[in-house]
PDB file of C-alpha atoms in Angstrom:
ATOM      1  CA  MET K 211      24.289  25.650   7.371  1.00 52.00           C
ATOM      2  CA  VAL K 212      21.987  23.086   5.759  1.00 48.00           C
ATOM      3  CA  LEU K 213      19.183  24.084   8.159  1.00 50.00           C
ATOM      4  CA  GLU K 214      19.710  27.777   7.366  1.00 61.00           C
ATOM      5  CA  LYS K 215      19.492  27.053   3.638  1.00 63.00           C
ATOM      6  CA  SER K 216      16.314  25.030   4.172  1.00 63.00           C
ATOM      7  CA  ASN K 217      14.782  27.866   6.194  1.00 72.00           C
ATOM      8  CA  ALA K 218      15.743  30.420   3.545  1.00 77.00           C
ATOM      9  CA  TYR K 219      14.301  28.191   0.818  1.00 81.00           C
ATOM     10  CA  GLY K 220      11.097  27.734   2.817  1.00 78.00           C
ATOM     11  CA  ALA K 221      10.806  31.495   3.359  1.00 80.00           C
ATOM     12  CA  GLY K 222      11.278  32.092  -0.361  1.00 85.00           C
ATOM     13  CA  LEU K 223       8.555  29.582  -1.190  1.00 86.00           C
ATOM     14  CA  ALA K 224       6.188  31.222   1.322  1.00 83.00           C
ATOM     15  CA  LEU K 225       6.804  34.618  -0.292  1.00 87.00           C
ATOM     16  CA  ILE K 226       6.150  33.139  -3.754  1.00 91.00           C
ATOM     17  CA  ALA K 227       2.848  31.735  -2.458  1.00 86.00           C
ATOM     18  CA  ALA K 228       1.866  35.110  -0.984  1.00 85.00           C
ATOM     19  CA  LEU K 229       2.706  36.846  -4.269  1.00 91.00           C
ATOM     20  CA  GLY K 230       0.676  34.346  -6.297  1.00 91.00           C
ATOM     21  CA  PHE K 231      -2.405  34.539  -4.090  1.00 87.00           C
ATOM     22  CA  SER K 232      -2.165  38.349  -4.154  1.00 88.00           C
ATOM     23  CA  LEU K 233      -2.285  38.384  -7.953  1.00 93.00           C
ATOM     24  CA  LYS K 234      -5.603  36.495  -8.236  1.00 94.00           C
ATOM     25  CA  ALA K 235      -7.812  39.548  -7.741  1.00 94.00           C
ATOM     26  CA  ILE K 236      -5.660  41.526 -10.181  1.00 95.00           C
ATOM     27  CA  PHE K 237      -6.072  38.901 -12.920  1.00 97.00           C
ATOM     28  CA  VAL K 238      -9.841  38.791 -12.335  1.00 96.00           C
ATOM     29  CA  LYS K 239     -10.101  42.580 -12.574  1.00 96.00           C
ATOM     30  CA  LEU K 240      -8.011  42.612 -15.757  1.00 97.00           C
ATOM     31  CA  ALA K 241     -10.298  40.008 -17.390  1.00 97.00           C
ATOM     32  CA  TYR K 242     -13.667  41.579 -16.504  1.00 97.00           C
ATOM     33  CA  PRO K 243     -13.480  44.526 -18.964  1.00 96.00           C
ATOM     34  CA  TYR K 244     -13.646  42.013 -21.844  1.00 96.00           C
ATOM     35  CA  GLY K 245     -17.196  41.023 -20.827  1.00 95.00           C
ATOM     36  CA  VAL K 246     -16.548  37.622 -19.235  1.00 97.00           C
ATOM     37  CA  ASP K 247     -18.754  36.729 -16.257  1.00 96.00           C
ATOM     38  CA  ALA K 248     -17.624  35.244 -12.956  1.00 96.00           C
ATOM     39  CA  ILE K 249     -18.581  31.576 -13.463  1.00 96.00           C
ATOM     40  CA  THR K 250     -17.090  31.434 -16.980  1.00 97.00           C
ATOM     41  CA  LEU K 251     -13.834  32.948 -15.748  1.00 97.00           C
ATOM     42  CA  LEU K 252     -13.730  30.568 -12.777  1.00 96.00           C
ATOM     43  CA  ALA K 253     -14.418  27.619 -15.105  1.00 96.00           C
ATOM     44  CA  LEU K 254     -11.505  28.704 -17.305  1.00 96.00           C
ATOM     45  CA  ARG K 255      -9.245  28.973 -14.259  1.00 95.00           C
ATOM     46  CA  MET K 256     -10.226  25.506 -13.038  1.00 94.00           C
ATOM     47  CA  GLY K 257     -10.065  24.017 -16.516  1.00 93.00           C
ATOM     48  CA  PHE K 258      -6.523  25.256 -17.109  1.00 94.00           C
ATOM     49  CA  ALA K 259      -5.381  24.050 -13.660  1.00 92.00           C
ATOM     50  CA  LEU K 260      -7.203  20.712 -13.835  1.00 90.00           C
ATOM     51  CA  PRO K 261      -4.514  18.637 -15.668  1.00 91.00           C
ATOM     52  CA  VAL K 262      -1.871  19.414 -13.047  1.00 89.00           C
ATOM     53  CA  PHE K 263      -4.113  18.616 -10.081  1.00 85.00           C
ATOM     54  CA  LEU K 264      -5.429  15.508 -11.859  1.00 86.00           C
ATOM     55  CA  TRP K 265      -1.865  14.272 -12.314  1.00 86.00           C
ATOM     56  CA  ILE K 266      -0.953  14.930  -8.656  1.00 80.00           C
ATOM     57  CA  GLY K 267      -4.224  13.452  -7.407  1.00 74.00           C
ATOM     58  CA  LEU K 268      -3.881  10.238  -9.445  1.00 73.00           C
ATOM     59  CA  ALA K 269      -0.252   9.835  -8.394  1.00 73.00           C
ATOM     60  CA  GLY K 270      -1.326  10.206  -4.764  1.00 63.00           C
ATOM     61  CA  GLN K 271      -4.109   7.668  -5.237  1.00 63.00           C
ATOM     62  CA  ARG K 272      -1.626   5.073  -6.487  1.00 64.00           C
ATOM     63  CA  ALA K 273       0.937   5.767  -3.767  1.00 63.00           C
ATOM     64  CA  GLY K 274      -1.333   6.417  -0.757  1.00 64.00           C
ATOM     65  CA  ALA K 275      -4.026   4.617   1.159  1.00 69.00           C
ATOM     66  CA  SER K 276      -7.348   4.081  -0.614  1.00 77.00           C
ATOM     67  CA  LEU K 277     -10.185   6.449   0.244  1.00 81.00           C
ATOM     68  CA  THR K 278     -13.373   5.321   1.953  1.00 86.00           C
ATOM     69  CA  ARG K 279     -16.889   6.481   1.101  1.00 88.00           C
ATOM     70  CA  ASP K 280     -16.754   8.772   4.151  1.00 90.00           C
ATOM     71  CA  ASP K 281     -13.474  10.270   2.914  1.00 89.00           C
ATOM     72  CA  TRP K 282     -15.029  11.083  -0.460  1.00 90.00           C
ATOM     73  CA  LEU K 283     -18.081  12.668   1.187  1.00 93.00           C
ATOM     74  CA  LYS K 284     -15.809  14.884   3.293  1.00 92.00           C
ATOM     75  CA  LEU K 285     -13.700  15.767   0.256  1.00 91.00           C
ATOM     76  CA  PHE K 286     -16.828  16.707  -1.682  1.00 93.00           C
ATOM     77  CA  ALA K 287     -18.090  18.961   1.115  1.00 94.00           C
ATOM     78  CA  LEU K 288     -14.698  20.607   1.619  1.00 92.00           C
ATOM     79  CA  GLY K 289     -14.131  21.014  -2.124  1.00 90.00           C
ATOM     80  CA  CYS K 290     -17.504  22.769  -2.433  1.00 93.00           C
ATOM     81  CA  LEU K 291     -16.619  25.105   0.441  1.00 92.00           C
ATOM     82  CA  GLY K 292     -13.009  25.833  -0.460  1.00 85.00           C
ATOM     83  CA  TYR K 293     -11.995  26.181  -4.073  1.00 85.00           C
ATOM     84  CA  TYR K 294     -15.530  26.403  -5.497  1.00 93.00           C
ATOM     85  CA  GLY K 295     -17.687  28.206  -2.923  1.00 94.00           C
ATOM     86  CA  ALA K 296     -15.043  30.624  -1.708  1.00 93.00           C
ATOM     87  CA  SER K 297     -13.864  31.306  -5.268  1.00 94.00           C
ATOM     88  CA  ILE K 298     -17.237  32.003  -6.883  1.00 96.00           C
ATOM     89  CA  LEU K 299     -18.291  34.344  -4.049  1.00 96.00           C
ATOM     90  CA  ASP K 300     -14.934  36.110  -4.363  1.00 96.00           C
ATOM     91  CA  PHE K 301     -15.261  36.471  -8.149  1.00 96.00           C
ATOM     92  CA  TRP K 302     -18.778  37.867  -7.773  1.00 96.00           C
ATOM     93  CA  GLY K 303     -17.594  40.299  -5.119  1.00 96.00           C
ATOM     94  CA  LEU K 304     -14.813  41.581  -7.367  1.00 95.00           C
ATOM     95  CA  GLU K 305     -17.483  42.810  -9.782  1.00 94.00           C
ATOM     96  CA  TYR K 306     -18.352  45.440  -7.152  1.00 93.00           C
ATOM     97  CA  ILE K 307     -15.285  46.355  -5.078  1.00 91.00           C
ATOM     98  CA  SER K 308     -11.595  47.129  -5.506  1.00 89.00           C
ATOM     99  CA  ALA K 309      -8.924  44.434  -5.464  1.00 90.00           C
ATOM    100  CA  GLY K 310      -7.360  46.039  -2.380  1.00 86.00           C
ATOM    101  CA  LEU K 311     -10.546  45.879  -0.289  1.00 88.00           C
ATOM    102  CA  GLU K 312     -11.201  42.331  -1.516  1.00 90.00           C
ATOM    103  CA  ARG K 313      -7.810  41.113  -0.277  1.00 86.00           C
ATOM    104  CA  LEU K 314      -8.250  42.780   3.127  1.00 86.00           C
ATOM    105  CA  ILE K 315     -11.675  41.183   3.637  1.00 89.00           C
ATOM    106  CA  LEU K 316     -10.431  37.764   2.507  1.00 87.00           C
ATOM    107  CA  PHE K 317      -7.489  38.061   4.867  1.00 80.00           C
ATOM    108  CA  THR K 318      -9.867  37.821   7.851  1.00 82.00           C
ATOM    109  CA  TYR K 319     -10.214  34.055   7.371  1.00 80.00           C
ATOM    110  CA  PRO K 320      -7.795  33.183  10.251  1.00 75.00           C
ATOM    111  CA  THR K 321      -9.949  35.144  12.693  1.00 79.00           C
ATOM    112  CA  LEU K 322     -13.088  33.521  11.274  1.00 83.00           C
ATOM    113  CA  THR K 323     -11.479  30.100  11.726  1.00 79.00           C
ATOM    114  CA  ILE K 324     -10.929  30.993  15.389  1.00 78.00           C
ATOM    115  CA  LEU K 325     -14.542  32.132  15.790  1.00 83.00           C
ATOM    116  CA  ILE K 326     -15.808  28.909  14.193  1.00 83.00           C
ATOM    117  CA  GLY K 327     -13.726  26.939  16.694  1.00 80.00           C
ATOM    118  CA  VAL K 328     -15.124  28.974  19.595  1.00 81.00           C
ATOM    119  CA  LEU K 329     -18.769  28.768  18.470  1.00 82.00           C
ATOM    120  CA  PHE K 330     -18.955  25.200  17.167  1.00 78.00           C
ATOM    121  CA  GLN K 331     -15.944  23.264  18.477  1.00 71.00           C
ATOM    122  CA  GLY K 332     -15.853  24.429  22.098  1.00 75.00           C
ATOM    123  CA  LYS K 333     -12.433  26.061  21.852  1.00 77.00           C
ATOM    124  CA  PRO K 334     -11.467  28.877  24.264  1.00 81.00           C
ATOM    125  CA  PHE K 335     -11.416  32.524  23.126  1.00 79.00           C
ATOM    126  CA  THR K 336      -8.229  34.091  24.510  1.00 83.00           C
ATOM    127  CA  ARG K 337      -7.682  37.788  25.132  1.00 84.00           C
ATOM    128  CA  ARG K 338      -5.025  37.863  22.421  1.00 83.00           C
ATOM    129  CA  GLU K 339      -7.521  36.454  19.928  1.00 81.00           C
ATOM    130  CA  VAL K 340     -10.132  39.031  20.985  1.00 85.00           C
ATOM    131  CA  ILE K 341      -7.594  41.817  20.318  1.00 86.00           C
ATOM    132  CA  ALA K 342      -6.644  40.294  16.953  1.00 82.00           C
ATOM    133  CA  VAL K 343     -10.269  40.018  15.833  1.00 83.00           C
ATOM    134  CA  ALA K 344     -10.993  43.596  16.926  1.00 87.00           C
ATOM    135  CA  LEU K 345      -7.969  44.955  15.036  1.00 87.00           C
ATOM    136  CA  CYS K 346      -8.874  43.051  11.864  1.00 83.00           C
ATOM    137  CA  TYR K 347     -12.416  44.322  11.714  1.00 86.00           C
ATOM    138  CA  LEU K 348     -11.377  47.852  12.638  1.00 89.00           C
ATOM    139  CA  GLY K 349      -8.972  47.656   9.697  1.00 85.00           C
ATOM    140  CA  ILE K 350     -11.765  46.467   7.403  1.00 84.00           C
ATOM    141  CA  GLY K 351     -13.790  49.467   8.578  1.00 85.00           C
ATOM    142  CA  PHE K 352     -11.008  51.856   7.537  1.00 83.00           C
ATOM    143  CA  ALA K 353     -10.777  50.173   4.121  1.00 82.00           C
ATOM    144  CA  PHE K 354     -14.565  50.415   3.711  1.00 82.00           C
ATOM    145  CA  VAL K 355     -14.392  54.151   4.400  1.00 80.00           C
ATOM    146  CA  HIS K 356     -11.841  54.426   1.596  1.00 77.00           C
ATOM    147  CA  ASP K 357     -13.995  52.543  -0.944  1.00 79.00           C
ATOM    148  CA  LEU K 358     -17.250  54.232   0.112  1.00 78.00           C
ATOM    149  CA  GLY K 359     -15.687  57.555  -0.800  1.00 74.00           C
ATOM    150  CA  LEU K 360     -14.887  56.392  -4.335  1.00 70.00           C
ATOM    151  CA  GLY K 361     -18.306  55.516  -5.742  1.00 68.00           C
ATOM    152  CA  ASP K 362     -21.618  53.734  -5.232  1.00 77.00           C
ATOM    153  CA  ALA K 363     -21.993  52.771  -1.559  1.00 83.00           C
ATOM    154  CA  ARG K 364     -24.508  50.043  -2.469  1.00 88.00           C
ATOM    155  CA  ASN K 365     -21.917  48.304  -4.655  1.00 90.00           C
ATOM    156  CA  VAL K 366     -19.347  48.433  -1.858  1.00 89.00           C
ATOM    157  CA  TRP K 367     -21.765  46.812   0.597  1.00 92.00           C
ATOM    158  CA  ILE K 368     -22.844  44.119  -1.897  1.00 94.00           C
ATOM    159  CA  GLY K 369     -19.281  43.329  -2.948  1.00 93.00           C
ATOM    160  CA  GLY K 370     -18.036  43.408   0.639  1.00 93.00           C
ATOM    161  CA  ALA K 371     -20.770  40.994   1.736  1.00 95.00           C
ATOM    162  CA  LEU K 372     -19.968  38.579  -1.101  1.00 96.00           C
ATOM    163  CA  VAL K 373     -16.233  38.584  -0.354  1.00 95.00           C
ATOM    164  CA  PHE K 374     -16.901  38.217   3.375  1.00 94.00           C
ATOM    165  CA  GLY K 375     -19.050  35.197   2.483  1.00 96.00           C
ATOM    166  CA  SER K 376     -16.045  33.894   0.540  1.00 95.00           C
ATOM    167  CA  SER K 377     -13.865  34.321   3.624  1.00 91.00           C
ATOM    168  CA  VAL K 378     -16.426  32.463   5.771  1.00 92.00           C
ATOM    169  CA  SER K 379     -16.547  29.633   3.220  1.00 93.00           C
ATOM    170  CA  TYR K 380     -12.750  29.352   3.188  1.00 87.00           C
ATOM    171  CA  ALA K 381     -12.600  29.440   7.007  1.00 86.00           C
ATOM    172  CA  LEU K 382     -15.119  26.558   7.149  1.00 89.00           C
ATOM    173  CA  TYR K 383     -12.954  24.687   4.629  1.00 87.00           C
ATOM    174  CA  LEU K 384      -9.856  25.180   6.800  1.00 80.00           C
ATOM    175  CA  SER K 385     -11.693  24.218   9.979  1.00 81.00           C
ATOM    176  CA  GLY K 386     -12.798  20.928   8.457  1.00 82.00           C
ATOM    177  CA  SER K 387      -9.631  20.043   6.550  1.00 81.00           C
ATOM    178  CA  GLY K 388      -7.279  19.285   9.458  1.00 76.00           C
ATOM    179  CA  THR K 389      -8.227  15.627   9.865  1.00 81.00           C
ATOM    180  CA  MET K 390      -8.153  15.014   6.108  1.00 84.00           C
ATOM    181  CA  ILE K 391      -4.702  16.609   5.740  1.00 79.00           C
ATOM    182  CA  ALA K 392      -3.417  14.449   8.608  1.00 78.00           C
ATOM    183  CA  ARG K 393      -4.794  11.363   6.861  1.00 80.00           C
ATOM    184  CA  LEU K 394      -3.881  12.133   3.239  1.00 80.00           C
ATOM    185  CA  GLY K 395      -1.043  14.662   3.432  1.00 78.00           C
ATOM    186  CA  ALA K 396      -1.232  18.299   2.354  1.00 75.00           C
ATOM    187  CA  MET K 397      -0.306  17.821  -1.313  1.00 77.00           C
ATOM    188  CA  ARG K 398      -2.661  14.915  -1.961  1.00 81.00           C
ATOM    189  CA  PHE K 399      -5.539  16.532  -0.087  1.00 83.00           C
ATOM    190  CA  SER K 400      -5.086  19.851  -1.951  1.00 81.00           C
ATOM    191  CA  ALA K 401      -5.037  18.072  -5.312  1.00 84.00           C
ATOM    192  CA  LEU K 402      -8.142  15.993  -4.572  1.00 87.00           C
ATOM    193  CA  ALA K 403     -10.025  18.972  -3.130  1.00 87.00           C
ATOM    194  CA  MET K 404      -9.152  20.951  -6.252  1.00 87.00           C
ATOM    195  CA  LEU K 405     -10.426  18.095  -8.458  1.00 89.00           C
ATOM    196  CA  VAL K 406     -13.762  18.108  -6.613  1.00 91.00           C
ATOM    197  CA  SER K 407     -13.978  21.897  -6.887  1.00 92.00           C
ATOM    198  CA  SER K 408     -13.179  21.774 -10.590  1.00 92.00           C
ATOM    199  CA  ALA K 409     -15.922  19.205 -11.197  1.00 92.00           C
ATOM    200  CA  VAL K 410     -18.499  21.271  -9.256  1.00 95.00           C
ATOM    201  CA  THR K 411     -17.431  24.477 -11.035  1.00 95.00           C
ATOM    202  CA  LEU K 412     -17.736  22.897 -14.468  1.00 93.00           C
ATOM    203  CA  ALA K 413     -21.132  21.395 -13.497  1.00 95.00           C
ATOM    204  CA  HIS K 414     -22.301  24.885 -12.430  1.00 96.00           C
ATOM    205  CA  PHE K 415     -21.072  26.314 -15.717  1.00 96.00           C
ATOM    206  CA  SER K 416     -22.775  23.552 -17.750  1.00 95.00           C
ATOM    207  CA  ALA K 417     -26.085  24.070 -15.938  1.00 96.00           C
ATOM    208  CA  SER K 418     -26.112  27.858 -16.351  1.00 96.00           C
ATOM    209  CA  HIS K 419     -24.289  28.536 -19.636  1.00 96.00           C
ATOM    210  CA  PRO K 420     -24.162  27.137 -23.159  1.00 95.00           C
ATOM    211  CA  ILE K 421     -20.822  25.664 -24.195  1.00 94.00           C
ATOM    212  CA  THR K 422     -20.405  28.608 -26.576  1.00 95.00           C
ATOM    213  CA  ALA K 423     -19.846  30.816 -23.505  1.00 95.00           C
ATOM    214  CA  PHE K 424     -16.292  29.465 -23.537  1.00 95.00           C
ATOM    215  CA  ILE K 425     -15.742  31.480 -26.722  1.00 96.00           C
ATOM    216  CA  GLN K 426     -14.103  34.592 -25.300  1.00 97.00           C
ATOM    217  CA  PRO K 427     -11.714  37.307 -26.489  1.00 97.00           C
ATOM    218  CA  LEU K 428      -8.106  36.093 -26.537  1.00 97.00           C
ATOM    219  CA  PRO K 429      -7.016  38.204 -23.515  1.00 97.00           C
ATOM    220  CA  VAL K 430      -9.587  36.401 -21.331  1.00 97.00           C
ATOM    221  CA  TYR K 431      -7.860  33.084 -22.050  1.00 97.00           C
ATOM    222  CA  GLY K 432      -4.542  34.705 -21.240  1.00 97.00           C
ATOM    223  CA  TRP K 433      -5.713  36.048 -17.876  1.00 97.00           C
ATOM    224  CA  GLY K 434      -7.478  32.741 -17.091  1.00 97.00           C
ATOM    225  CA  LEU K 435      -4.281  30.812 -17.828  1.00 97.00           C
ATOM    226  CA  ALA K 436      -2.205  33.266 -15.800  1.00 97.00           C
ATOM    227  CA  MET K 437      -4.640  32.850 -12.899  1.00 96.00           C
ATOM    228  CA  ALA K 438      -4.451  29.051 -13.131  1.00 95.00           C
ATOM    229  CA  VAL K 439      -0.643  28.956 -13.220  1.00 95.00           C
ATOM    230  CA  PHE K 440       0.523  31.918 -11.148  1.00 95.00           C
ATOM    231  CA  ALA K 441      -2.423  32.372  -8.737  1.00 93.00           C
ATOM    232  CA  THR K 442      -3.462  28.729  -8.262  1.00 91.00           C
ATOM    233  CA  ILE K 443      -0.961  25.968  -9.134  1.00 90.00           C
ATOM    234  CA  VAL K 444       2.278  27.712  -8.146  1.00 91.00           C
ATOM    235  CA  PRO K 445       1.093  29.227  -4.822  1.00 88.00           C
ATOM    236  CA  VAL K 446      -0.810  26.093  -3.710  1.00 82.00           C
ATOM    237  CA  PHE K 447       2.247  23.870  -4.067  1.00 82.00           C
ATOM    238  CA  ALA K 448       4.707  26.559  -2.953  1.00 85.00           C
ATOM    239  CA  GLN K 449       2.721  27.003   0.233  1.00 81.00           C
ATOM    240  CA  SER K 450       2.601  23.256   0.885  1.00 76.00           C
ATOM    241  CA  ALA K 451       6.368  23.009   0.350  1.00 80.00           C
ATOM    242  CA  ALA K 452       6.989  26.028   2.590  1.00 80.00           C
ATOM    243  CA  ILE K 453       4.890  24.509   5.382  1.00 73.00           C
ATOM    244  CA  ARG K 454       6.938  21.301   5.193  1.00 72.00           C
ATOM    245  CA  ARG K 455      10.208  23.257   5.550  1.00 77.00           C
ATOM    246  CA  ILE K 456       9.421  26.004   8.056  1.00 74.00           C
ATOM    247  CA  GLY K 457       6.059  25.010   9.562  1.00 69.00           C
ATOM    248  CA  ALA K 458       2.546  26.392   9.118  1.00 60.00           C
ATOM    249  CA  GLY K 459       2.972  29.197  11.648  1.00 58.00           C
ATOM    250  CA  ARG K 460       6.091  30.718  10.118  1.00 66.00           C
ATOM    251  CA  ALA K 461       4.789  30.194   6.576  1.00 68.00           C
ATOM    252  CA  SER K 462       1.613  32.088   7.441  1.00 65.00           C
ATOM    253  CA  LEU K 463       3.652  35.030   8.729  1.00 65.00           C
ATOM    254  CA  PHE K 464       5.134  35.572   5.279  1.00 72.00           C
ATOM    255  CA  GLY K 465       1.575  35.725   3.937  1.00 72.00           C
ATOM    256  CA  MET K 466       1.188  38.992   5.869  1.00 72.00           C
ATOM    257  CA  VAL K 467       2.540  40.831   2.829  1.00 78.00           C
ATOM    258  CA  GLY K 468      -0.478  39.665   0.773  1.00 80.00           C
ATOM    259  CA  PRO K 469      -2.841  42.628   1.308  1.00 82.00           C
ATOM    260  CA  ILE K 470      -0.025  45.139   0.810  1.00 82.00           C
ATOM    261  CA  LEU K 471       0.998  43.444  -2.445  1.00 85.00           C
ATOM    262  CA  THR K 472      -2.587  43.432  -3.749  1.00 87.00           C
ATOM    263  CA  ILE K 473      -3.063  47.109  -2.897  1.00 86.00           C
ATOM    264  CA  GLY K 474       0.223  47.913  -4.631  1.00 88.00           C
ATOM    265  CA  PHE K 475      -0.603  45.871  -7.732  1.00 91.00           C
ATOM    266  CA  GLY K 476      -4.101  47.387  -7.797  1.00 90.00           C
ATOM    267  CA  TRP K 477      -2.569  50.878  -7.839  1.00 89.00           C
ATOM    268  CA  TRP K 478       0.052  49.934 -10.457  1.00 91.00           C
ATOM    269  CA  LEU K 479      -1.939  47.743 -12.857  1.00 92.00           C
ATOM    270  CA  LEU K 480      -5.561  48.783 -12.273  1.00 92.00           C
ATOM    271  CA  GLY K 481      -5.193  52.447 -11.395  1.00 89.00           C
ATOM    272  CA  GLU K 482      -6.899  51.961  -8.016  1.00 87.00           C
ATOM    273  CA  ALA K 483      -6.468  54.883  -5.625  1.00 82.00           C
ATOM    274  CA  ILE K 484      -4.535  54.479  -2.386  1.00 82.00           C
ATOM    275  CA  SER K 485      -5.500  56.541   0.656  1.00 80.00           C
ATOM    276  CA  LEU K 486      -4.255  56.920   4.210  1.00 82.00           C
ATOM    277  CA  ALA K 487      -7.445  55.218   5.471  1.00 81.00           C
ATOM    278  CA  GLN K 488      -6.806  52.202   3.235  1.00 81.00           C
ATOM    279  CA  MET K 489      -3.176  51.857   4.317  1.00 85.00           C
ATOM    280  CA  ALA K 490      -4.182  52.256   7.979  1.00 87.00           C
ATOM    281  CA  GLY K 491      -6.791  49.546   7.481  1.00 84.00           C
ATOM    282  CA  ALA K 492      -4.253  47.238   5.830  1.00 84.00           C
ATOM    283  CA  GLY K 493      -1.832  47.827   8.683  1.00 86.00           C
ATOM    284  CA  LEU K 494      -4.451  46.983  11.324  1.00 86.00           C
ATOM    285  CA  VAL K 495      -5.494  43.791   9.504  1.00 82.00           C
ATOM    286  CA  VAL K 496      -1.868  42.664   9.154  1.00 81.00           C
ATOM    287  CA  ILE K 497      -1.166  43.388  12.834  1.00 86.00           C
ATOM    288  CA  GLY K 498      -4.302  41.485  13.853  1.00 82.00           C
ATOM    289  CA  ILE K 499      -3.387  38.422  11.805  1.00 76.00           C
ATOM    290  CA  LEU K 500       0.212  38.653  13.061  1.00 77.00           C
ATOM    291  CA  ILE K 501      -1.024  38.584  16.667  1.00 79.00           C
ATOM    292  CA  VAL K 502      -3.290  35.613  16.089  1.00 70.00           C
ATOM    293  CA  SER K 503      -0.639  33.702  14.091  1.00 65.00           C
ATOM    294  CA  ARG K 504       2.069  33.868  16.763  1.00 63.00           C
ATOM    295  CA  ARG K 505       2.303  30.979  19.166  1.00 53.00           C
TER     296      ARG K 505
END
């Protein structure tokens, strides 16, 4: 009975994480009409989330083993790839494409992680993984057909390329984070990586914008805070807790609902159209990730 309750609790946490990550693109899209640019919005997101991750990171520093110079170099590289590099490319891409297409493209990161392992780490490429990769990119093709029919094809290609770059950046982050998570633990590593990303984001903002760029319409602060709490802090820690209770494989399966949730929220809150091609594409991507996630 206790195990069943733990599994149910873990499943609930995984669903909360999937919901939170799905809302990120929606919050970005809701903020853009007020004239805020991508780096300012990302700086607001990181700034609002920073106190929580600073608290967790400092607590971990006191309780855990001290970090070496090599550890900090790896954390810096991974922080630049993960929460900074992947995020800024994603935010830029959302200036051009729908939230639904963005989530489908981002959701290819497990297949990209596999391809990175095959190309650079000497890992085998199984037939099941070949099928999963093919299904994912066929699904992206269907979703592209949907968006190409809605407006400027050039914007769709630019936005799609930027978000795909975001997915590549996140896949590189995941590929390199395994040893650091084993050494530091998932919660401590996530907090420290987020601190590095926040510092790099704020440095980017300081180098490219005057401090007065932080003066924004009130709704921008609201959407930035919502993104920090509901699409960053809550899902990051919910996912870590879910992985501890039910394992990474099972937790990732619950993330399959992510693209469907984003498409639904995009239709409900942003007025984005839903077509048969888009839903077929979402289904193929989810099936592909499901195949590659099963062990």
